[in-house]
Short mmCIF file of C-alpha atoms and ligand atoms in Angstrom, two decimals:
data_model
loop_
_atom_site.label_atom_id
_atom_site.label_comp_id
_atom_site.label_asym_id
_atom_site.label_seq_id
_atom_site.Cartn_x
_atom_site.Cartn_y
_atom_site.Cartn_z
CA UNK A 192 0.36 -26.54 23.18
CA UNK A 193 -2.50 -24.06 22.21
CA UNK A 194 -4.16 -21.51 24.36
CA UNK A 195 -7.38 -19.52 22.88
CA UNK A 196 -9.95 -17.88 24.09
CA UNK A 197 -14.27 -18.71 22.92
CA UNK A 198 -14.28 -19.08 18.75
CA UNK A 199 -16.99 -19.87 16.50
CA UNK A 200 -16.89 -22.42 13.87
CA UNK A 201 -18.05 -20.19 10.78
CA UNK A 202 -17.37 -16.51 10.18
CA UNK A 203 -18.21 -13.08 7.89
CA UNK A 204 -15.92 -12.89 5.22
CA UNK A 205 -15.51 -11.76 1.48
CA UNK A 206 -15.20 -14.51 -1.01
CA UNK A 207 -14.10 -14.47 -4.69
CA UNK A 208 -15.22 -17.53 -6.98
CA UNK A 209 -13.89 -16.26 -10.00
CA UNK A 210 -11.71 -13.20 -10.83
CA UNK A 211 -13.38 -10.51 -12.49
CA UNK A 212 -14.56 -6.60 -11.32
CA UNK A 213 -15.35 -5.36 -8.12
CA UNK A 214 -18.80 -7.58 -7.99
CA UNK A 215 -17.06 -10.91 -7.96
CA UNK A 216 -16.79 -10.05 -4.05
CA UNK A 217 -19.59 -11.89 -2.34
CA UNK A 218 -20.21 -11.58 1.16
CA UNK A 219 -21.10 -14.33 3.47
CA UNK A 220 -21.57 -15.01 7.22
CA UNK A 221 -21.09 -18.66 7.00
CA UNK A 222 -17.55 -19.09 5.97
CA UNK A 223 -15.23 -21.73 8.17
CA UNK A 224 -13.27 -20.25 10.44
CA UNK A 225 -9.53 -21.52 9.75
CA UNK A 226 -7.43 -24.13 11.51
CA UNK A 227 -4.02 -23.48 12.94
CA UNK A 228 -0.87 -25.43 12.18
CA UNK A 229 2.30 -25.46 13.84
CA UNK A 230 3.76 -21.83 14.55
CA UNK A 231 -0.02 -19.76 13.70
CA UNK A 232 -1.36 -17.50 15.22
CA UNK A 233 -5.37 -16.67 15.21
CA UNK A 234 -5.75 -13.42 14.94
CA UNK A 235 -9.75 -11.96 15.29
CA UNK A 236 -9.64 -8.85 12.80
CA UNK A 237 -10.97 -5.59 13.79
CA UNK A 238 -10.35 -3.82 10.71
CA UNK A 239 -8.66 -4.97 7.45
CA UNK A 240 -7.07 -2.77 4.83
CA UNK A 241 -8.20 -2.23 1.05
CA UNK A 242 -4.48 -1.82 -0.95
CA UNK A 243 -4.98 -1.71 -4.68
CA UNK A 244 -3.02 -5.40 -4.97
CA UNK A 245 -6.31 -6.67 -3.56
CA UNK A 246 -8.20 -5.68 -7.05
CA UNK A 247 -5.11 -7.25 -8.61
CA UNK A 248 -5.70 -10.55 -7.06
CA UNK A 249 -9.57 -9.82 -7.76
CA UNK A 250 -9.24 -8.81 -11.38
CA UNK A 251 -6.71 -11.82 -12.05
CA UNK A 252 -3.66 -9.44 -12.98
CA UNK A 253 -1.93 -11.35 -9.81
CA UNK A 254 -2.83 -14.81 -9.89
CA UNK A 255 -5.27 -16.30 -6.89
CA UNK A 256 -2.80 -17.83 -4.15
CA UNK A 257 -4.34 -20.70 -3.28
CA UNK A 258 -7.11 -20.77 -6.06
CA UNK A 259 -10.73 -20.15 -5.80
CA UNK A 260 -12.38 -19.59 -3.48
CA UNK A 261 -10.14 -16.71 -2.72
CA UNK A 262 -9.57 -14.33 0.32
CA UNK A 263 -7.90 -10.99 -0.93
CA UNK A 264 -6.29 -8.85 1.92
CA UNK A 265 -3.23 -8.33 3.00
CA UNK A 266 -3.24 -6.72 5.85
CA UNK A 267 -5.60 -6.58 9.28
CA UNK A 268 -5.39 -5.52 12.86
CA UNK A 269 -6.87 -7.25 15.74
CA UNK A 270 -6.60 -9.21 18.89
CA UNK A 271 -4.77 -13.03 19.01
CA UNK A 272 -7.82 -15.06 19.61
CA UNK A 273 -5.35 -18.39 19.70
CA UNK A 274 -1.87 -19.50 19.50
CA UNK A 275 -0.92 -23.16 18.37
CA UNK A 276 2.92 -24.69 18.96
CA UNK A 277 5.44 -22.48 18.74
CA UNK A 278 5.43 -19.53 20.27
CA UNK A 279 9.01 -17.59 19.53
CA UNK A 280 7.94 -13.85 19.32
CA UNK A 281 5.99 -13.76 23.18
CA UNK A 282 3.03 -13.34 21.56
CA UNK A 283 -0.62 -13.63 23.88
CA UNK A 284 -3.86 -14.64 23.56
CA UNK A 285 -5.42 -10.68 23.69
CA UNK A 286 -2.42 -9.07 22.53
CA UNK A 287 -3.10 -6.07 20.43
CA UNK A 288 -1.53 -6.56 16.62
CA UNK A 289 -1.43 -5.80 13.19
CA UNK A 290 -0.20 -8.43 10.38
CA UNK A 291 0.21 -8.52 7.10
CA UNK A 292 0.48 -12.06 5.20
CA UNK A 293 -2.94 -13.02 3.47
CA UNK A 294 -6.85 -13.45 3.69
CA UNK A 295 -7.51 -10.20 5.01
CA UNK A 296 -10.96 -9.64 4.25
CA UNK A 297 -12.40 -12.03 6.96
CA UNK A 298 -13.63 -11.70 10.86
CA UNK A 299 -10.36 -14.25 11.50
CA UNK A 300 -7.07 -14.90 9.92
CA UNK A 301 -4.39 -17.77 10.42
CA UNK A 302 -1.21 -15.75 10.11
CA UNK A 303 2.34 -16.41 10.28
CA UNK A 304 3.23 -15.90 13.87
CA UNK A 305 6.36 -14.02 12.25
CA UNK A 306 4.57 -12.30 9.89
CA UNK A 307 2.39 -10.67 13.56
CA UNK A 308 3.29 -7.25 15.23
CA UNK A 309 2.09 -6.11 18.18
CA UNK A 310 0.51 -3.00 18.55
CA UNK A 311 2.35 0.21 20.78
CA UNK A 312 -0.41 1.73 23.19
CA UNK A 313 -1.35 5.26 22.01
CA UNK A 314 -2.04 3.87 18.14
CA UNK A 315 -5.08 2.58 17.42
CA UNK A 316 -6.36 -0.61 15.24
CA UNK A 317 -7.50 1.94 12.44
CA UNK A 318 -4.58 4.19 12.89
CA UNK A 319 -2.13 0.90 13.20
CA UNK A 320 -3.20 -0.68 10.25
CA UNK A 321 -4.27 2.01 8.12
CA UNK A 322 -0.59 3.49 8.17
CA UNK A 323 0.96 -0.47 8.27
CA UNK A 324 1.86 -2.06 4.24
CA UNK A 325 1.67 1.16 2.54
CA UNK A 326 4.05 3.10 5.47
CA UNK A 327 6.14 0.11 4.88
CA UNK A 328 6.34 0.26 1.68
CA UNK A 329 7.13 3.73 1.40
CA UNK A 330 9.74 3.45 3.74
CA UNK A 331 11.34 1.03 1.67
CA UNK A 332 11.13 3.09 -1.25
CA UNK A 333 12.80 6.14 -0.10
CA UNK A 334 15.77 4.33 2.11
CA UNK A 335 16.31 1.02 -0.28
CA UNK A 336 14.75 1.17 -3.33
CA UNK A 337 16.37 4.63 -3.93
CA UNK A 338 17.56 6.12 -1.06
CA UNK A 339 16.33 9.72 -1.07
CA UNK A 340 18.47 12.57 0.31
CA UNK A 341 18.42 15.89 1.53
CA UNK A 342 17.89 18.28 -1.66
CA UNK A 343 17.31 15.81 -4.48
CA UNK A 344 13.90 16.23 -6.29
CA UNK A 345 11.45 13.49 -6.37
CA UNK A 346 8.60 12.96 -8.32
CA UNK A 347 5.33 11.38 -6.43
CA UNK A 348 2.64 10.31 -8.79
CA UNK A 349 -1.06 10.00 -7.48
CA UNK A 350 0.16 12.40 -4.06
CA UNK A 351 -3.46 11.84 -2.73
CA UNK A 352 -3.43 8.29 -3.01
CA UNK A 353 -2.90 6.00 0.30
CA UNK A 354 0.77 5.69 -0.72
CA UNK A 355 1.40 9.18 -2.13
CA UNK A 356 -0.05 11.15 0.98
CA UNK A 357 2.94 9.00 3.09
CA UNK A 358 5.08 9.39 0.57
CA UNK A 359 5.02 13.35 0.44
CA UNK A 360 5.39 13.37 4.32
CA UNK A 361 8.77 11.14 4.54
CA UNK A 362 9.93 13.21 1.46
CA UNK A 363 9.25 16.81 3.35
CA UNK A 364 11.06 15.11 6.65
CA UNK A 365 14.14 14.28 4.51
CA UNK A 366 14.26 17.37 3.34
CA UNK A 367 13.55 16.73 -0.73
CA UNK A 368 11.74 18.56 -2.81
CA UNK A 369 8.74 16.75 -3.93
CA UNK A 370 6.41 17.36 -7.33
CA UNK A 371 3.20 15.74 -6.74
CA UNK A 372 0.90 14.95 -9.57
CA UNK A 373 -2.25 14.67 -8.89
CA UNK A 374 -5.74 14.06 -10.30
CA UNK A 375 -8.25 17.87 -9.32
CA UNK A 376 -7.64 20.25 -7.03
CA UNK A 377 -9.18 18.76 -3.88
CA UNK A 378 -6.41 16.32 -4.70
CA UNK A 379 -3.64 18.53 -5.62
CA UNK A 380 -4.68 20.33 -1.91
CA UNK A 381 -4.22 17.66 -0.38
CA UNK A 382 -0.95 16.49 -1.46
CA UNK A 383 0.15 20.54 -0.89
CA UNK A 384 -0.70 20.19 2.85
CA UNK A 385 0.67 16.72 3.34
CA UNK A 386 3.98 18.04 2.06
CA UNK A 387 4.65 18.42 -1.39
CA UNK A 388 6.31 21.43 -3.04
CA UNK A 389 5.02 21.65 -5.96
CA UNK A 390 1.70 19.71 -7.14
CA UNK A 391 0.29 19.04 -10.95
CA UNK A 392 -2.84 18.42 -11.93
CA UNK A 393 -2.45 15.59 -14.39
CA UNK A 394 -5.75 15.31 -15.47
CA UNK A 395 -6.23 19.29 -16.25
CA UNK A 396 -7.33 19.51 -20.04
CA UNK A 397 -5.72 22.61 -20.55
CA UNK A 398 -2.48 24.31 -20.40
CA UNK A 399 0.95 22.31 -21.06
CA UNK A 400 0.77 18.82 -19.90
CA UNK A 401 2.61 17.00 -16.61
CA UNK A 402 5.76 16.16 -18.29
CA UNK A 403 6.38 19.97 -19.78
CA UNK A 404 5.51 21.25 -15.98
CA UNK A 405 7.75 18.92 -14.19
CA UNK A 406 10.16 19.87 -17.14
CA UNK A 407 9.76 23.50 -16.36
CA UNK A 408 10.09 22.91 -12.57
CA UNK A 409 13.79 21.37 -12.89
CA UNK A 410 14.68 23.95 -15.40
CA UNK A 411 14.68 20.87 -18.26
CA UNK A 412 16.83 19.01 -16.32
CA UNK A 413 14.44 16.51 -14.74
CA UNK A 414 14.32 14.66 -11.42
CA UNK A 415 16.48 12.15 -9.34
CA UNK A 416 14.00 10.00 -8.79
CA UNK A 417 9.96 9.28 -9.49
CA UNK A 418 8.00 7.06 -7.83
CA UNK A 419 5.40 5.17 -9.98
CA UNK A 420 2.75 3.42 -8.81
CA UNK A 421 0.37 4.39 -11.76
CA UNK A 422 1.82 2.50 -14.48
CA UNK A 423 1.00 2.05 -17.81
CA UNK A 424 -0.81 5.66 -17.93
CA UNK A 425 2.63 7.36 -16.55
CA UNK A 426 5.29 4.95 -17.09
CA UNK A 427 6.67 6.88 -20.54
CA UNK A 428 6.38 10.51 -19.43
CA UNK A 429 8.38 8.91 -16.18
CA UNK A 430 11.24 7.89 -18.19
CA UNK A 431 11.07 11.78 -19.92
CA UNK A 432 11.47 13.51 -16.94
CA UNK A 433 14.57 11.50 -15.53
CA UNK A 434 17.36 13.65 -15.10
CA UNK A 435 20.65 12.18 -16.49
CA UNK A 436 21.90 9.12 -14.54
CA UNK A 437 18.69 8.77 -12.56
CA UNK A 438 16.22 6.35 -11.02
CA UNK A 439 12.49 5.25 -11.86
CA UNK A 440 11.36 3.25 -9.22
CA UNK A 441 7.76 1.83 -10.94
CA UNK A 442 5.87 0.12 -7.54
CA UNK A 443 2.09 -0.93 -8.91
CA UNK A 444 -0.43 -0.93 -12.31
CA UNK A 445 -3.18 1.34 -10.82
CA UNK A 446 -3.47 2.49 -14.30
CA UNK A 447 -2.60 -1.30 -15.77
CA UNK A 448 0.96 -2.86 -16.38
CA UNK A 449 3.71 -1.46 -18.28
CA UNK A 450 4.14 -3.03 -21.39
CA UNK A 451 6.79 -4.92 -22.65
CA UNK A 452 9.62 -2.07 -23.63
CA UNK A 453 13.36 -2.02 -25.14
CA UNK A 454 15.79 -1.75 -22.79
CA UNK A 455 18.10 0.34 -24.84
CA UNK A 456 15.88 3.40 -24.37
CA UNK A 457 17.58 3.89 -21.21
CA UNK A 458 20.65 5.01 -22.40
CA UNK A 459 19.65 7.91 -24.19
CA UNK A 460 20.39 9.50 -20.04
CA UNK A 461 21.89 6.50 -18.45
CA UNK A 462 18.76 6.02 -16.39
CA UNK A 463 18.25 3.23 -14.23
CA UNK A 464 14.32 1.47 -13.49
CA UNK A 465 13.42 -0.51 -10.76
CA UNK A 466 10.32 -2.26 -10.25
CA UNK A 467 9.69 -2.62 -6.47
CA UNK A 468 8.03 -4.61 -4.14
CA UNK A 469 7.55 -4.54 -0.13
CA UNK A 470 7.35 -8.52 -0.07
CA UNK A 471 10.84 -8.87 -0.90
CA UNK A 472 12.35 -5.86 1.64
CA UNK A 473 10.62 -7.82 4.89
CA UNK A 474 11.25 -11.59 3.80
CA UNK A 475 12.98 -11.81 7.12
CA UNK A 476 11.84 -11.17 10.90
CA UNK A 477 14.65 -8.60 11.15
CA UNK A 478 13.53 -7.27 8.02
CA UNK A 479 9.87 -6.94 9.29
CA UNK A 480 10.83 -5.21 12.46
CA UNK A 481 12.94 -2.60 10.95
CA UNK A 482 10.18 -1.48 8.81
CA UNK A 483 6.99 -2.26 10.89
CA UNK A 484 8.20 -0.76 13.65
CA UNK A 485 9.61 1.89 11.71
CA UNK A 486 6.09 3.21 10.25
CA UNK A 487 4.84 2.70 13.85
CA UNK A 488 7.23 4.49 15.91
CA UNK A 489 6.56 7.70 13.53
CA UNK A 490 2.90 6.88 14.00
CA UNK A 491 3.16 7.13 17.82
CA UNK A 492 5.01 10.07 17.62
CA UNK A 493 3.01 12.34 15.88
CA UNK A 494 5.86 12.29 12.61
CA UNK A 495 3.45 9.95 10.30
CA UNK A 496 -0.15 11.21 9.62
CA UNK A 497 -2.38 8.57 8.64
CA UNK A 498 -5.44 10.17 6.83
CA UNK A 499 -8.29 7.50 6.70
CA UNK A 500 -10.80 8.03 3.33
CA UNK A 501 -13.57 6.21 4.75
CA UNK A 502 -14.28 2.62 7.01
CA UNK A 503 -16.75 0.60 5.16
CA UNK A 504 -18.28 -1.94 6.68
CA UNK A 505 -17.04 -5.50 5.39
CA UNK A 506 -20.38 -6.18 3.58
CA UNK A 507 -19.55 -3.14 1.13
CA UNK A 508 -16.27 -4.36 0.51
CA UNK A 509 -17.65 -4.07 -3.41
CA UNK A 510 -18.10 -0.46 -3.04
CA UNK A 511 -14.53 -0.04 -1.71
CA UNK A 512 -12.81 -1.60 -4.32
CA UNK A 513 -15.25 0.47 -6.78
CA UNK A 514 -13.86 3.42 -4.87
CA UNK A 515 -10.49 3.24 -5.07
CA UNK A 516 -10.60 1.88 -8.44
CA UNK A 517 -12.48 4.93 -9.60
CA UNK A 518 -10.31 7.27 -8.07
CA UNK A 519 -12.75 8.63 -5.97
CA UNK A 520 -10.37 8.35 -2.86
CA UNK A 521 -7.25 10.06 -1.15
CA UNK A 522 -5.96 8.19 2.13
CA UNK A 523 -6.39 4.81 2.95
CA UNK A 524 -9.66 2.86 2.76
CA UNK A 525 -10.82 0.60 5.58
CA UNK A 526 -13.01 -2.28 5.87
CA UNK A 527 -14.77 -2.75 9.76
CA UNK A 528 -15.19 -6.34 10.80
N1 LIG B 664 5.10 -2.41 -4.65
C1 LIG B 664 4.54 -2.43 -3.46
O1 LIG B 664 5.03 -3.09 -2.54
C2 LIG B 664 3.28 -1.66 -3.24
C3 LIG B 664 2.72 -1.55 -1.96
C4 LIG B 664 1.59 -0.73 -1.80
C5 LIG B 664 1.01 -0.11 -2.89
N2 LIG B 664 1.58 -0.29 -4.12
C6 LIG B 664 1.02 0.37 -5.31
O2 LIG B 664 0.88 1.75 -5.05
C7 LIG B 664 -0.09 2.27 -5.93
C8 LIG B 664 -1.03 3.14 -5.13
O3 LIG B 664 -1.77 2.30 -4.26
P1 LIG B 664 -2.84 2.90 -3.24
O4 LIG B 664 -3.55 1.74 -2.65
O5 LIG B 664 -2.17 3.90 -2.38
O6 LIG B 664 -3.86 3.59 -4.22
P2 LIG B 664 -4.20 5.13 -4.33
O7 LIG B 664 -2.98 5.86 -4.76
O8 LIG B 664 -4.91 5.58 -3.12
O9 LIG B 664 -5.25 5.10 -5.48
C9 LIG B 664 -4.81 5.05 -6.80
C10 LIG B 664 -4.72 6.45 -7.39
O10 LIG B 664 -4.00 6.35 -8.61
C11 LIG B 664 -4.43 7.36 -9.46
N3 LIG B 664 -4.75 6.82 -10.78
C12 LIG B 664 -4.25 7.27 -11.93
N4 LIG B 664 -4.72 6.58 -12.96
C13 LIG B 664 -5.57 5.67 -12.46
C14 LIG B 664 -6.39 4.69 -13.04
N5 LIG B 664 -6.44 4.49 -14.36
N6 LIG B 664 -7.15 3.92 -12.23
C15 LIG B 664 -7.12 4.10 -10.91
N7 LIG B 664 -6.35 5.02 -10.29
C16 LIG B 664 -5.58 5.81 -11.07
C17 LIG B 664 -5.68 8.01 -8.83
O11 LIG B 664 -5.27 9.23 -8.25
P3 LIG B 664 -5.53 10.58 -9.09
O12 LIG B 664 -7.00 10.75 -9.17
O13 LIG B 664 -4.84 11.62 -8.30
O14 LIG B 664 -4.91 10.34 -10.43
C18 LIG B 664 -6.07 7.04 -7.75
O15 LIG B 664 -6.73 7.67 -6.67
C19 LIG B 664 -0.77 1.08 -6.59
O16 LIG B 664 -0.21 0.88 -7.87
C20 LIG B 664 -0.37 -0.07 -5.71
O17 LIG B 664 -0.35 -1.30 -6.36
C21 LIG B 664 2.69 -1.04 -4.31
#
């Protein structure tokens, strides 16, 4: 059984032939739109989020899924434009909903139907999946990857970022203090207002450097826990400012991978490192609801702000990935389809 409402046959989407820098993403109107199997849902985006995995997939850090030609995106919201077989989640033709699985950056997406949320009235499709993988993911990183509590001090690289800006809010709520770092001062501002106590300008060319601030602010002792989703740029100044018998919890490459490293620097403080991933806190449907409906409950009421950089339209998908790799953005970047 499948019920739909009027589709094309071809669509706008972003295509990428070979991985390489921002410009191997080449529009087109005249892409296929996909067919369902057993237990999809069609899903017609209305906008799909830029994350910085996309440029991973792009650049060929992540390998393609599928090969070439390649859809990046993880993430859209949008209206079910068809539902084929089984149905087990109530979902309707029209319903309201954000996803994230794959093949983002297009006007339609075959998704999971398990992998498909719907969307509470009062949030909007920006608002619903601008807040959606990253709120997610920094959800998981404060209750499971290392669950943050009341007092501890955390350390929240790129605080401007899409993930830092969520980050600093869920730290303020559970009552931690939180040193940003921070690339300028409309950055470091930013990350001030959006809760974090203290804020460093890592990229300031004078005066002592990041680690000998956040050294200063714990009185040498060093954090509980940083959050590092810079990488190879941070990753060793991380590991200096752990407190004794404390947590790294390394979550993306922004500034490239970490290299290989011995693990028998970590006993010098009994540290432990983590590298984390969302995909592997929602594998199940359970999983997915916790969190999902987690970031969107605090959406709804008023808890989670979600600060949009800038909607591009899906044509200048090349500028938004030159964007955020630049480091010309703070919030969460957009693409209108
Ligand atoms: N593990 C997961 O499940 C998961 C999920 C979502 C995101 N992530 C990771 O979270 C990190 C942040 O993602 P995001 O989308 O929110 O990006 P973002 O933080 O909005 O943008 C990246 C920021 O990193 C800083 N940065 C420092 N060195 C950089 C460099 N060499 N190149 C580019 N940026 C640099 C810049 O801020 P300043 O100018 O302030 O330095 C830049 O604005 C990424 O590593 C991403 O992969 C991981």
């Amino acid at each position: 059984m499948s019920s739909s409402t009027s589709i094309p046959s071809t669509q706008k989407a972003i295509l990428v032939h070979e991985n390489g820098g921002a410009d191997v993403l080449k529009y087109t109107e005249s892409h296929s739109v996909p067919t369902l199997s057993n237990g999809q849902v069609l899903v017609k985006n209305h906008f799909a989020g830029v994350n910085f995995i996309d440029t991973y997939f792009r650049s060929g850090l992540y390998p393609a899924p599928g090969g070439f030609p390649l859809i990046v995106g993880q993430e859209a919201s949008g209206v079910i434009a068809k539902i084929e077989g089984d149905n087990a989640f109530g979902l309707k033709v029209g319903d309201r909903v954000v996803w994230m699985a794959g093949k983002g950056y297009a006007e339609y997406s075959a998704v999971p139907a398990d992998r498909v949320i719907k969307i509470p009235d009062g949030i909007s499709d920006e608002h619903a999946v601008g807040g959606y993988l990253m709120g997610m993911t920094a959800l998981s990183l404060i209750k499971e990857a290392y669950p943050v509590k009341k007092g501890e001090t955390v350390l929240v690289h790129a605080a401007a970022g899409g993930m830092g800006l969520l980050l600093c809010q869920l730290l303020r709520d559970v009552g931690a203090t939180v040193i940003g770092t921070a690339g300028g001062p409309e950055k470091t501002k930013l990350a001030k207002e959006n809760g974090a106590t203290h804020v460093i300008d890592y990229k300031a060319t004078e005066g002592p450097s990041w680690v000998e601030q956040v050294l200063k602010l714990t009185d040498g002792k060093g954090v509980d826990v940083t959050f590092d989703g810079i990488g190879k740029d941070t990753w060793e100044g991380s590991l200096e400012v752990a407190k004794r018998k404390s947590k790294v919890v390394y979550y993306g490459n922004a500034s490239g991978p970490i290299p290989p490293f011995n693990i028998a620097k970590l006993s010098a403080k009994n540290v432990s490192i983590m590298r984390s991933t969302l995909m592997n806190y929602i594998v199940t449907r359970e999983e997915l609801e916790f969190y999902a409906n987690g970031v969107l409950d605090l959406i709804k009421a008023g808890k989670l702000n979600i600060k949009i950089h800038k909607v591009y339209p899906l044509s200048e998908a090349v500028t938004a990935h030159k964007d955020l790799e630049g480091r010309r953005t703070t919030g969460k970047l957009l693409l209108k389809l």
